mmCIF file of C-alpha atoms in Angstrom:
data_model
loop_
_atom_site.group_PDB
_atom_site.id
_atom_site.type_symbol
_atom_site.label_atom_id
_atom_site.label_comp_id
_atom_site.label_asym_id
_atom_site.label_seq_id
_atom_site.Cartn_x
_atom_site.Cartn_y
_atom_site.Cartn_z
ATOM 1 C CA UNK C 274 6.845 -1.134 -28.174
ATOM 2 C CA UNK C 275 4.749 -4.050 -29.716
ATOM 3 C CA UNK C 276 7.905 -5.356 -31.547
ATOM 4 C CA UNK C 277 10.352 -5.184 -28.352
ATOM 5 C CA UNK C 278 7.207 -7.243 -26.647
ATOM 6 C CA UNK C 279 7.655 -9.870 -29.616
ATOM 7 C CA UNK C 280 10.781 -9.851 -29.277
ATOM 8 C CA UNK C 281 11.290 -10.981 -25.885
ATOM 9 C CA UNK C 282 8.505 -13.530 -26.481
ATOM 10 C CA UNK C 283 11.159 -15.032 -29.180
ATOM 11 C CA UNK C 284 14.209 -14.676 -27.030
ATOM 12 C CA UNK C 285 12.123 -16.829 -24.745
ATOM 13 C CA UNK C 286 12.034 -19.582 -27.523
ATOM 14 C CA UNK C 287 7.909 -18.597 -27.809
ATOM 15 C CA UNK C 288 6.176 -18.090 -31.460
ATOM 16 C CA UNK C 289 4.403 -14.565 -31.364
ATOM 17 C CA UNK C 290 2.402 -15.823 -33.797
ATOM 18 C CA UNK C 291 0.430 -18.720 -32.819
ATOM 19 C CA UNK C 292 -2.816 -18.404 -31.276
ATOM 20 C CA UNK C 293 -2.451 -18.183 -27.395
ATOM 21 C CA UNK C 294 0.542 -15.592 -27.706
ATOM 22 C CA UNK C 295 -1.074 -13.175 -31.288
ATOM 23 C CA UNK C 296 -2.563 -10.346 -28.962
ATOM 24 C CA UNK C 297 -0.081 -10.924 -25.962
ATOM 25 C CA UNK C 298 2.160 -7.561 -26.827
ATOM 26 C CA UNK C 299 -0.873 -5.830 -27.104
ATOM 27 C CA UNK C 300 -2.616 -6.493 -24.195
ATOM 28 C CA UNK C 301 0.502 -6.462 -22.161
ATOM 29 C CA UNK C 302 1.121 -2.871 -23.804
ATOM 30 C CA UNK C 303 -2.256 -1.995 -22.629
ATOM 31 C CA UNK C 304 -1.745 -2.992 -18.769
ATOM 32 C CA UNK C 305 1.706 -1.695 -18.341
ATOM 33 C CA UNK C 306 0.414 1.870 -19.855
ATOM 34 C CA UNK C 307 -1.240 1.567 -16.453
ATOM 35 C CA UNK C 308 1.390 2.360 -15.083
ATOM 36 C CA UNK C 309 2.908 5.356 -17.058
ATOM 37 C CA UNK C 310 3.686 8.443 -14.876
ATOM 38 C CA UNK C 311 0.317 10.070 -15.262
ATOM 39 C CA UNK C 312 -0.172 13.635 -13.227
ATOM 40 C CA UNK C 313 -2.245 12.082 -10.927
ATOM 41 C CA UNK C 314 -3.029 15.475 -8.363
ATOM 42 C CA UNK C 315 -4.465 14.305 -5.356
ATOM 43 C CA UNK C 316 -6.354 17.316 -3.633
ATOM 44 C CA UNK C 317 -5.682 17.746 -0.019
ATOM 45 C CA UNK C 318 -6.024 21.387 0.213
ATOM 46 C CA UNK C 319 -9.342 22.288 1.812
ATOM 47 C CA UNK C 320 -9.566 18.838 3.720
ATOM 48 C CA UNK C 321 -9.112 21.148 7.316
ATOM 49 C CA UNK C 322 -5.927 19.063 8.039
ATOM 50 C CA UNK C 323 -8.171 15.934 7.549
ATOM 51 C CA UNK C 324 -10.345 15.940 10.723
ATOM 52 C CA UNK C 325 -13.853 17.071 11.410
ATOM 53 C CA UNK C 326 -14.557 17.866 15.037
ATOM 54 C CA UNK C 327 -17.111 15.358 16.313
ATOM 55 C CA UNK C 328 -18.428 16.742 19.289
ATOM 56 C CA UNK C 329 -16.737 18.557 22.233
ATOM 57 C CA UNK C 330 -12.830 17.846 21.445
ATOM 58 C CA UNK C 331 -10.977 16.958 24.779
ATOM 59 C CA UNK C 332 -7.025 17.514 24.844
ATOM 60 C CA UNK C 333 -6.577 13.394 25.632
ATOM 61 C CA UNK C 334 -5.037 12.281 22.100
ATOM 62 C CA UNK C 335 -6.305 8.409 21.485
ATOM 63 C CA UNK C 336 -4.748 5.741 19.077
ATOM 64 C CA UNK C 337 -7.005 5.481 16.130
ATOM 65 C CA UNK C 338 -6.253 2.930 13.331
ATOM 66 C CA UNK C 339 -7.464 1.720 9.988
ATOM 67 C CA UNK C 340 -6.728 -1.659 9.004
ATOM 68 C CA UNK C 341 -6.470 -3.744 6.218
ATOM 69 C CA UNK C 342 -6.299 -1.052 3.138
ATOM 70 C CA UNK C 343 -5.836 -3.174 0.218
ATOM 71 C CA UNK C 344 -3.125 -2.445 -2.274
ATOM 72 C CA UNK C 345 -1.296 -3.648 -5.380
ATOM 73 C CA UNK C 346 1.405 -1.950 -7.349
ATOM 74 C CA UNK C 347 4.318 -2.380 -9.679
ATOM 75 C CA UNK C 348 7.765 -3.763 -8.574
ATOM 76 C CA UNK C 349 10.048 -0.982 -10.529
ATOM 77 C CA UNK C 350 12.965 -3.160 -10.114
ATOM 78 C CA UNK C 351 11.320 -6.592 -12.011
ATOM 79 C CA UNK C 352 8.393 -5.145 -13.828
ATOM 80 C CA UNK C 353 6.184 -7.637 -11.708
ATOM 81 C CA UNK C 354 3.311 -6.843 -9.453
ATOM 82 C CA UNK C 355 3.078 -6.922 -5.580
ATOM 83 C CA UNK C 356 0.090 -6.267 -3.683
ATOM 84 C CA UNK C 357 -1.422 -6.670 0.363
ATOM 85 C CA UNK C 358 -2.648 -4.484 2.811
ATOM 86 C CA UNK C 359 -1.803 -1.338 4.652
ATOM 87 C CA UNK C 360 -2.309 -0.496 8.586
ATOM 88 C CA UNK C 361 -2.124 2.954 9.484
ATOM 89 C CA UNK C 362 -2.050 4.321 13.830
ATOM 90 C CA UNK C 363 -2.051 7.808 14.041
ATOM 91 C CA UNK C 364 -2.878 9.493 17.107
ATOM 92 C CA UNK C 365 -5.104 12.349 17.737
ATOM 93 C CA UNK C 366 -7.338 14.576 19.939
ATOM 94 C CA UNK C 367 -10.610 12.592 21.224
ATOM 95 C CA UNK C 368 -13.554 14.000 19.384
ATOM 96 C CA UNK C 369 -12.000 14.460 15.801
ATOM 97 C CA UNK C 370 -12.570 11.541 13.065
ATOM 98 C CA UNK C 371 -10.284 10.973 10.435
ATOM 99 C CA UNK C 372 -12.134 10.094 6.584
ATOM 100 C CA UNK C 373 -11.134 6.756 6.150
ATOM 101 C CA UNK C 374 -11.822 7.237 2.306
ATOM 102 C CA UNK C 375 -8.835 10.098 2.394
ATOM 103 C CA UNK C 376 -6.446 7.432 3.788
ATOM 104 C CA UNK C 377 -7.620 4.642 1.252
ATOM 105 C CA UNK C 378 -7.193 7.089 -1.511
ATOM 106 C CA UNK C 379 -3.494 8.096 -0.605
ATOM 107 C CA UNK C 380 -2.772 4.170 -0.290
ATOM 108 C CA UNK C 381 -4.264 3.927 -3.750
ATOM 109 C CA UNK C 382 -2.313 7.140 -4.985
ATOM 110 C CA UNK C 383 0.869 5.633 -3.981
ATOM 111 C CA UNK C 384 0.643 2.336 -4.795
ATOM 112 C CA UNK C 385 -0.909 2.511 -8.042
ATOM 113 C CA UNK C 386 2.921 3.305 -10.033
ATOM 114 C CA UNK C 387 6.207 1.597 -10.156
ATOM 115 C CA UNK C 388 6.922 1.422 -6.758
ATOM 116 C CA UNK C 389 8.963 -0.768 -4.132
ATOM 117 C CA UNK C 390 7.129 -0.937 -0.784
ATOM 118 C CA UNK C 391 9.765 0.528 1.422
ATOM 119 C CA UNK C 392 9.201 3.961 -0.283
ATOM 120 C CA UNK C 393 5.691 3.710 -1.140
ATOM 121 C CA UNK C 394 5.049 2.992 2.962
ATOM 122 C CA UNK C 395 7.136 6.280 3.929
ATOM 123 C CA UNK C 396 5.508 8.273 1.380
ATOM 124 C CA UNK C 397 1.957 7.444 2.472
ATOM 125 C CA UNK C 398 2.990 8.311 6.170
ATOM 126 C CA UNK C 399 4.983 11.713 5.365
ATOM 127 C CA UNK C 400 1.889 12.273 3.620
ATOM 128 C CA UNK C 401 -0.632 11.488 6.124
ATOM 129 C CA UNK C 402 2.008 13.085 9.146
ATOM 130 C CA UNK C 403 0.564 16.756 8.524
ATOM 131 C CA UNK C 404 -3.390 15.634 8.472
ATOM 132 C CA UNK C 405 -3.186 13.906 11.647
ATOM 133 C CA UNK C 406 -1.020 15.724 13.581
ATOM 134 C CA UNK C 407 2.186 14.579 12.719
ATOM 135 C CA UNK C 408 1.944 10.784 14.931
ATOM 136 C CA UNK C 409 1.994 8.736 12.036
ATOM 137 C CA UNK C 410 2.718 5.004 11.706
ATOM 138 C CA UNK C 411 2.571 2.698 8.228
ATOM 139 C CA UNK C 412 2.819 -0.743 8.445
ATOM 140 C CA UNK C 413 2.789 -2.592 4.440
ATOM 141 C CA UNK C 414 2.134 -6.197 4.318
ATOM 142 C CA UNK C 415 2.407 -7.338 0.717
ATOM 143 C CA UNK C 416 3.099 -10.569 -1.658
ATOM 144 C CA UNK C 417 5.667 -10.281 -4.247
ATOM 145 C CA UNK C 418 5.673 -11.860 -7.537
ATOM 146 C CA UNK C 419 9.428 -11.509 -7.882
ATOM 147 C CA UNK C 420 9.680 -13.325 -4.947
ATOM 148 C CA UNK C 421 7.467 -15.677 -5.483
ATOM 149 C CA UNK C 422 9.363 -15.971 -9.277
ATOM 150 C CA UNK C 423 12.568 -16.009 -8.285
ATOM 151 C CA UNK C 424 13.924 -15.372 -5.159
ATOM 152 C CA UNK C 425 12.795 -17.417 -2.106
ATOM 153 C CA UNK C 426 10.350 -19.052 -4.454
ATOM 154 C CA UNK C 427 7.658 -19.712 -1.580
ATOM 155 C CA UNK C 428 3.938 -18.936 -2.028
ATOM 156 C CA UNK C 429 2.491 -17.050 0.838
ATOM 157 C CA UNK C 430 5.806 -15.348 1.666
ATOM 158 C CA UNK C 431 4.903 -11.603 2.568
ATOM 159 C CA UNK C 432 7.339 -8.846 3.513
ATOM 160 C CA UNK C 433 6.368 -5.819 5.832
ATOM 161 C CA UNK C 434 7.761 -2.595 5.871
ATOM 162 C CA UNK C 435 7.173 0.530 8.693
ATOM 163 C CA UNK C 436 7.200 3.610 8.839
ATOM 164 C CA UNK C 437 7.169 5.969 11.921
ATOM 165 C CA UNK C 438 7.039 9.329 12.399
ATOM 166 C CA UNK C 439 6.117 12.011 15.649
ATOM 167 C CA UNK C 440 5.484 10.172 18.559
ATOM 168 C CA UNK C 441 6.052 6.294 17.424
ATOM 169 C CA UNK C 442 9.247 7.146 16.528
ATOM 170 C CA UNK C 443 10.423 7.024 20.005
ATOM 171 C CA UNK C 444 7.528 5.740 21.992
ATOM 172 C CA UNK C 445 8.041 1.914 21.994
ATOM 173 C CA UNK C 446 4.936 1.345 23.682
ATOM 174 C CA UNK C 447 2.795 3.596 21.283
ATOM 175 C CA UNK C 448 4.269 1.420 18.063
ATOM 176 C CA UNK C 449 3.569 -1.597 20.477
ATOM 177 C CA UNK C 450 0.193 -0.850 21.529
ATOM 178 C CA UNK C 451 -0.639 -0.522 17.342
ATOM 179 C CA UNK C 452 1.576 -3.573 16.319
ATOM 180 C CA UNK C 453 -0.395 -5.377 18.702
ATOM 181 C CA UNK C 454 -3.769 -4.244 16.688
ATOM 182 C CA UNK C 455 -2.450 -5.614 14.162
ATOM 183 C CA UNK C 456 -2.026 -9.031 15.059
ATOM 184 C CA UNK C 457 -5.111 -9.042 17.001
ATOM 185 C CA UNK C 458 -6.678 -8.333 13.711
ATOM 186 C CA UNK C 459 -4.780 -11.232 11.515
ATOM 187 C CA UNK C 460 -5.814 -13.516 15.125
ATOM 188 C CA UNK C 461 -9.519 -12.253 14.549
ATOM 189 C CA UNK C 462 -9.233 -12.968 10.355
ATOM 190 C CA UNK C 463 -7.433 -16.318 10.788
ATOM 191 C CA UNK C 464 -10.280 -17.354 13.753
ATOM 192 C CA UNK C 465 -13.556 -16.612 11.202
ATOM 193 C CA UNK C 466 -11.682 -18.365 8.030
ATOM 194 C CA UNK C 467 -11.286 -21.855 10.401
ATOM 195 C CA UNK C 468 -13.710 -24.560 9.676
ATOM 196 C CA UNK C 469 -13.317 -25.193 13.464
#
């Protein structure tokens, strides 16, 4: 694998050999092993469907949300990172709280692997869907290096993908009400980063 590193360095018109470029095949070996297709289990038996009563548990179901899970994975199509933030809504029964370490490990478990963020944002919600009760919605904001690269060649360009399932599927004002959060969140973020 080393020598088909080298050798696109050459077809690049680059000398493998000289100083800045003698470990490059090696250490770019080394991160994309990152990214072989490990058995990575991720243990969600036992978790009690993911919720914990807290309290007396009252039929009302109320929108709960966890912004802002940071992400990066692997662009399978260009070999080239991409990385951002995940927002997850999910609905549920007042009283019951949701491990917001469970959700940031499924972002991780699903990002972390040659991915494109279309898939990676409906797996993470068909896989949160039966731990919270099946109203499940996934919204991925992320950077691309390809695009950045090639493409539109535009820094701070950012593609988001959704996915919906149970009641924001066809509840308008439910996937509203959280797309709302959202941007009263970036409002919030963009409001303590001003000088003014």
């Amino acid at each position: 694998m080393v020598s088909a590193v080298v050798s696109i360095l050459k077809s690049l018109g680059e000398d493998p050999s000289r100083e800045g470029l003698i470990a490059t095949p090696s250490r770019f070996l080394k991160w994309m092993m990152n990214f072989q297709n490990v058995n990575l289990e991720m243990k969600l038996t036992g978790v009690n469907n993911g919720v914990k009563p807290n309290g007396e548990v009252k039929e009302k179901k109320k929108l709960h949300c966890e912004m802002n899970i940071p992400f990066w994975s692997m662009c399978e199509h260009h070999l080239l990172p991409f990385y951002g933030v995940v927002h997850i809504g999910y609905y549920c029964a007042e009283g019951y709280n949701h491990k917001s370490s469970l959700m940031k490990s499924i972002v991780h478990f699903y990002g972390f692997k040659l991915q494109v963020q279309e898939r990676m944002t409906r797996q993470i919600a068909e896989t949160l869907s039966p731990l919270v009760g099946g109203d499940v919605i996934v919204v991925a904001e992320a950077g691309h290096t390809c695009m950045i690269s090639r493409g539109i060649e535009k820094f701070g360009s950012s593609t988001a993908t959704i996915a919906v399932l149970g009641q924001f599927s066809n509840d308008s004002l439910a996937r509203a009400e959280f797309l709302d959060k959202i941007h009263s969140t970036a409002a919030l973020k963009a409001d303590a980063s001003s000088p003014f």
